[in-house]
Each structure stands twice: as structure tokens, then as C-alpha cells.
C-alpha positions as a Python dict, from the first residue, in 0.01 Angstrom:
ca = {
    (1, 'X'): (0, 0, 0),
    (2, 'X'): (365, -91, -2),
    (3, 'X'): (616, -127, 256),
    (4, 'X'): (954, -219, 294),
    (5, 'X'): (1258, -313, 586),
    (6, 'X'): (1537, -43, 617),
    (7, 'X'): (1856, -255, 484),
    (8, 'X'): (2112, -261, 710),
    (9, 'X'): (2478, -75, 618),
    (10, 'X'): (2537, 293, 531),
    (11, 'X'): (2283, 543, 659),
    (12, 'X'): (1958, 580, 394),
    (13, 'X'): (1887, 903, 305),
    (14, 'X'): (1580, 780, 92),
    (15, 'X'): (1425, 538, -130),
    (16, 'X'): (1344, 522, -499),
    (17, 'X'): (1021, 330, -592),
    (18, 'X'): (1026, 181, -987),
    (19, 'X'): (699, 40, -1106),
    (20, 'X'): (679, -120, -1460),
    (21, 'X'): (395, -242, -1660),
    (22, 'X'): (634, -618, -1695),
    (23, 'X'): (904, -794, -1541),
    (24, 'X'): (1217, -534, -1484),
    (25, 'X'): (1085, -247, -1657),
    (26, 'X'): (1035, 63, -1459),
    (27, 'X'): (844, 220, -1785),
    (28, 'X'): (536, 359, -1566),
    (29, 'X'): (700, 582, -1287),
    (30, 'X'): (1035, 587, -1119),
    (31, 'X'): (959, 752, -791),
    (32, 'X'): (1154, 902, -477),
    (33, 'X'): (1013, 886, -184),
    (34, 'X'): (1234, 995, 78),
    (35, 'X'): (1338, 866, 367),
    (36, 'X'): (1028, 684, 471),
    (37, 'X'): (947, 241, 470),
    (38, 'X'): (553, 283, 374),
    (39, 'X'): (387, 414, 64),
    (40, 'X'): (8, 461, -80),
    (41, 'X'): (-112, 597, -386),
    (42, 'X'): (-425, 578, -601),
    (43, 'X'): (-379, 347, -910),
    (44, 'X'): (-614, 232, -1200),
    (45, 'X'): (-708, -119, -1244),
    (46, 'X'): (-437, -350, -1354),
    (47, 'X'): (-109, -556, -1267),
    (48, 'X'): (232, -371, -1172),
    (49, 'X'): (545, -473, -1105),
    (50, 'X'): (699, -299, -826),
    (51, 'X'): (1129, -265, -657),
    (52, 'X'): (1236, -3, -418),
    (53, 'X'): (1604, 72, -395),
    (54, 'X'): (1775, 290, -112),
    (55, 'X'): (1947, 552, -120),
    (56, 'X'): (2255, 701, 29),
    (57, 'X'): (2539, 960, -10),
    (58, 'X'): (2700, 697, -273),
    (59, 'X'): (2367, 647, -441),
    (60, 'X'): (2090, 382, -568),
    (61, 'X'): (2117, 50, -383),
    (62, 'X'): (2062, -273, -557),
    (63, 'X'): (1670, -342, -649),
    (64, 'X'): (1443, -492, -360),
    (65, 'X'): (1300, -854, -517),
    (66, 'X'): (1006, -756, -761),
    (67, 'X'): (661, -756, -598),
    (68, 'X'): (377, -779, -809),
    (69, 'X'): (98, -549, -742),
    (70, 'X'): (-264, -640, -852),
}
């Protein structure tokens, strides 16, 4: 289960969640999610590195820091 602070500055109108199988790849799923601060999903067994970025009318934000899903 992930979840994540709004940032503050421009209005979000949703959020991108990158998962890769190492440090800074997003080689498993790049995901939108909408305009929502909580996410589940079923995964197999194993390690995952996880960002979200918002969005808004300009675009993808900067990365979150990298969590580490196990």
C-alpha cells in the first residue's frame, strides 16, 4: 500500500506512479493514477523501487524520494 502528501504549488490534476526492478529505473510499470494520495495493488514476491510524481496542466513534477517496496 502506498501513499503520498499532495505537494504544495499549482493545482494536481494527478499522479504518475514509476516502479523499477533497481535504483531509478521505472522498467516494471509507469502508472497514472489520477488524482488520488493512496494506492494498492497485488504484486509477486520481490523488492521494488517505487517514485510518484504529480501532475498538472504543465506536466510531470519532479520524482518523490525512492521508496523501496519489499
Amino acid at each position: 500500500h502506498l501513499r503520498w502528501n499532495a505537494p504544495a504549488g499549482p493545482a494536481v490534476t494527478g499522479y504518475v506512479i514509476e516502479v523499477g526492478s533497481a535504483p531509478g529505473l521505472t522498467d516494471i510499470t509507469r502508472l497514472e493514477v489520477g488524482n488520488i494520495t493512496q494506492f494498492s495493488a497485488p504484486a509477486p514476491a520481490g523488492t521494488y523501487y517505487v517514485r510518484v510524481r504529480a501532475l498538472n496542466a504543465r506536466g510531470p513534477g519532479l520524482p518523490s524520494n525512492e521508496g523501496v517496496l519489499r
